[in-house]
mmCIF file of C-alpha atoms in Angstrom:
data_model
loop_
_atom_site.group_PDB
_atom_site.id
_atom_site.type_symbol
_atom_site.label_atom_id
_atom_site.label_comp_id
_atom_site.label_asym_id
_atom_site.label_seq_id
_atom_site.Cartn_x
_atom_site.Cartn_y
_atom_site.Cartn_z
ATOM 1 C CA UNK A 1 0.000 0.000 0.000
ATOM 2 C CA UNK A 2 2.851 2.377 0.808
ATOM 3 C CA UNK A 3 4.402 1.650 -2.561
ATOM 4 C CA UNK A 4 1.185 2.604 -4.351
ATOM 5 C CA UNK A 5 0.931 5.826 -2.333
ATOM 6 C CA UNK A 6 4.566 6.648 -3.113
ATOM 7 C CA UNK A 7 4.074 6.068 -6.856
ATOM 8 C CA UNK A 8 0.904 8.174 -6.777
ATOM 9 C CA UNK A 9 2.790 10.989 -5.027
ATOM 10 C CA UNK A 10 5.576 10.862 -7.626
ATOM 11 C CA UNK A 11 3.041 11.028 -10.461
ATOM 12 C CA UNK A 12 1.349 14.026 -8.851
ATOM 13 C CA UNK A 13 4.662 15.828 -8.426
ATOM 14 C CA UNK A 14 5.680 15.065 -12.004
ATOM 15 C CA UNK A 15 2.422 16.576 -13.243
ATOM 16 C CA UNK A 16 3.166 19.795 -11.346
ATOM 17 C CA UNK A 17 6.594 20.328 -12.875
ATOM 18 C CA UNK A 18 6.600 23.094 -15.459
ATOM 19 C CA UNK A 19 8.537 22.579 -18.643
ATOM 20 C CA UNK A 20 11.114 25.276 -19.141
ATOM 21 C CA UNK A 21 12.776 26.283 -22.398
ATOM 22 C CA UNK A 22 16.145 24.608 -22.735
ATOM 23 C CA UNK A 23 18.866 27.155 -22.115
ATOM 24 C CA UNK A 24 18.936 30.940 -22.096
ATOM 25 C CA UNK A 25 17.985 33.190 -24.978
ATOM 26 C CA UNK A 26 20.664 33.992 -27.529
ATOM 27 C CA UNK A 27 21.105 36.606 -30.232
ATOM 28 C CA UNK A 28 23.919 36.916 -32.758
ATOM 29 C CA UNK A 29 26.520 39.543 -31.943
ATOM 30 C CA UNK A 30 25.388 41.668 -34.874
ATOM 31 C CA UNK A 31 21.682 41.086 -35.536
ATOM 32 C CA UNK A 32 20.335 41.854 -39.003
ATOM 33 C CA UNK A 33 19.094 45.255 -40.114
ATOM 34 C CA UNK A 34 15.542 43.845 -40.076
ATOM 35 C CA UNK A 35 15.591 43.046 -36.360
ATOM 36 C CA UNK A 36 12.479 45.139 -35.648
ATOM 37 C CA UNK A 37 10.533 43.402 -38.431
ATOM 38 C CA UNK A 38 11.560 39.960 -37.152
ATOM 39 C CA UNK A 39 10.457 40.910 -33.621
ATOM 40 C CA UNK A 40 7.151 42.241 -35.011
ATOM 41 C CA UNK A 41 6.545 38.936 -36.808
ATOM 42 C CA UNK A 42 7.354 36.999 -33.610
ATOM 43 C CA UNK A 43 4.863 39.125 -31.648
ATOM 44 C CA UNK A 44 2.164 38.521 -34.280
ATOM 45 C CA UNK A 45 2.821 34.776 -34.101
ATOM 46 C CA UNK A 46 2.579 34.782 -30.301
ATOM 47 C CA UNK A 47 -0.588 36.914 -30.374
ATOM 48 C CA UNK A 48 -2.186 34.430 -32.786
ATOM 49 C CA UNK A 49 -1.361 31.591 -30.386
ATOM 50 C CA UNK A 50 -1.913 33.153 -26.942
ATOM 51 C CA UNK A 51 -4.535 35.774 -25.922
ATOM 52 C CA UNK A 52 -2.561 39.008 -25.356
ATOM 53 C CA UNK A 53 -4.803 40.512 -22.681
ATOM 54 C CA UNK A 54 -4.729 37.329 -20.619
ATOM 55 C CA UNK A 55 -1.133 36.097 -21.000
ATOM 56 C CA UNK A 56 1.901 37.013 -18.919
ATOM 57 C CA UNK A 57 5.272 36.322 -20.503
ATOM 58 C CA UNK A 58 8.658 36.108 -18.831
ATOM 59 C CA UNK A 59 11.443 36.740 -21.361
ATOM 60 C CA UNK A 60 14.366 34.452 -20.624
ATOM 61 C CA UNK A 61 17.411 36.748 -20.581
ATOM 62 C CA UNK A 62 20.225 36.297 -23.068
ATOM 63 C CA UNK A 63 23.142 34.121 -22.036
ATOM 64 C CA UNK A 64 25.798 35.555 -19.772
ATOM 65 C CA UNK A 65 28.173 37.900 -21.516
ATOM 66 C CA UNK A 66 25.576 39.243 -23.946
ATOM 67 C CA UNK A 67 24.477 42.793 -23.319
ATOM 68 C CA UNK A 68 20.927 43.920 -24.035
ATOM 69 C CA UNK A 69 20.336 43.413 -27.733
ATOM 70 C CA UNK A 70 18.124 45.188 -30.240
ATOM 71 C CA UNK A 71 16.009 42.092 -30.836
ATOM 72 C CA UNK A 72 15.200 41.619 -27.126
ATOM 73 C CA UNK A 73 14.264 45.284 -26.792
ATOM 74 C CA UNK A 74 12.057 45.201 -29.912
ATOM 75 C CA UNK A 75 10.427 41.925 -28.828
ATOM 76 C CA UNK A 76 9.624 43.197 -25.333
ATOM 77 C CA UNK A 77 8.317 46.503 -26.664
ATOM 78 C CA UNK A 78 6.144 44.735 -29.256
ATOM 79 C CA UNK A 79 4.725 42.300 -26.688
ATOM 80 C CA UNK A 80 3.814 45.177 -24.350
ATOM 81 C CA UNK A 81 2.214 47.151 -27.200
ATOM 82 C CA UNK A 82 0.139 44.110 -28.187
ATOM 83 C CA UNK A 83 -1.185 43.755 -24.618
ATOM 84 C CA UNK A 84 0.984 41.022 -23.129
ATOM 85 C CA UNK A 85 2.101 41.473 -19.522
ATOM 86 C CA UNK A 86 5.874 41.133 -19.130
ATOM 87 C CA UNK A 87 6.729 39.321 -15.893
ATOM 88 C CA UNK A 88 10.036 39.949 -14.133
ATOM 89 C CA UNK A 89 10.239 36.343 -12.905
ATOM 90 C CA UNK A 90 8.915 33.050 -14.335
ATOM 91 C CA UNK A 91 6.364 32.247 -11.595
ATOM 92 C CA UNK A 92 3.013 31.611 -13.265
ATOM 93 C CA UNK A 93 4.039 33.431 -16.454
ATOM 94 C CA UNK A 94 4.750 31.671 -19.720
ATOM 95 C CA UNK A 95 8.542 31.652 -20.155
ATOM 96 C CA UNK A 96 9.859 32.578 -23.601
ATOM 97 C CA UNK A 97 13.422 31.931 -24.759
ATOM 98 C CA UNK A 98 14.604 32.799 -28.264
ATOM 99 C CA UNK A 99 17.505 32.157 -30.588
ATOM 100 C CA UNK A 100 18.251 34.589 -33.418
ATOM 101 C CA UNK A 101 21.242 33.637 -35.533
ATOM 102 C CA UNK A 102 22.539 33.664 -39.107
ATOM 103 C CA UNK A 103 22.145 30.438 -41.077
ATOM 104 C CA UNK A 104 24.021 31.716 -44.075
ATOM 105 C CA UNK A 105 24.716 35.068 -45.650
ATOM 106 C CA UNK A 106 21.510 37.141 -45.593
ATOM 107 C CA UNK A 107 19.424 34.310 -44.076
ATOM 108 C CA UNK A 108 18.483 34.499 -40.400
ATOM 109 C CA UNK A 109 16.857 31.930 -38.176
ATOM 110 C CA UNK A 110 14.512 32.650 -35.258
ATOM 111 C CA UNK A 111 13.390 29.980 -32.823
ATOM 112 C CA UNK A 112 10.964 30.696 -29.982
ATOM 113 C CA UNK A 113 10.819 28.149 -27.148
ATOM 114 C CA UNK A 114 7.988 28.393 -24.620
ATOM 115 C CA UNK A 115 7.578 26.782 -21.226
ATOM 116 C CA UNK A 116 4.332 25.069 -22.281
ATOM 117 C CA UNK A 117 6.372 22.996 -24.742
ATOM 118 C CA UNK A 118 5.574 24.891 -27.958
ATOM 119 C CA UNK A 119 8.443 25.767 -30.280
ATOM 120 C CA UNK A 120 8.204 28.049 -33.315
ATOM 121 C CA UNK A 121 10.924 28.490 -35.927
ATOM 122 C CA UNK A 122 11.140 30.611 -39.056
ATOM 123 C CA UNK A 123 13.813 31.929 -41.408
ATOM 124 C CA UNK A 124 14.084 35.545 -42.549
ATOM 125 C CA UNK A 125 16.017 37.650 -45.013
ATOM 126 C CA UNK A 126 18.423 40.161 -43.484
ATOM 127 C CA UNK A 127 15.710 42.785 -44.082
ATOM 128 C CA UNK A 128 13.339 40.930 -41.757
ATOM 129 C CA UNK A 129 10.972 39.397 -44.314
ATOM 130 C CA UNK A 130 10.018 35.721 -43.835
ATOM 131 C CA UNK A 131 11.865 33.605 -46.410
ATOM 132 C CA UNK A 132 9.746 32.269 -49.248
ATOM 133 C CA UNK A 133 9.794 28.509 -49.618
ATOM 134 C CA UNK A 134 10.831 27.979 -46.014
ATOM 135 C CA UNK A 135 7.815 27.207 -43.912
ATOM 136 C CA UNK A 136 7.076 28.172 -40.364
ATOM 137 C CA UNK A 137 7.978 25.261 -38.169
ATOM 138 C CA UNK A 138 5.686 24.691 -35.206
ATOM 139 C CA UNK A 139 6.104 21.916 -32.686
ATOM 140 C CA UNK A 140 3.245 21.586 -30.210
#
């Protein structure tokens, strides 16, 4: 009987654990000229997935050694303007980590990782336009 109670307790605790994005956010040392447009597209994607007026988001800070970057500033500003609440600590907020990096010359890659397990990925030109022929990757 104790064994069953112990297993039940472990299952309950496992259900309470929140999934966190793997690793801190990261942005290339020199983000593309279209950083604001990429952030705007990311905000639109998040607003289409989560209700802005009812969702709090904690932005996972960039890895140690990276100063505030233009993408993080544009993303936070866009989320606030859209109606998302930006939380200072994870708590009950949805945690968002991002990676913005160059794949090749003039092709940039953005991946958004959320604490509920969703991952979004898209490629962009250096001007910030989504790349034609490269679909938006979504993993529920």
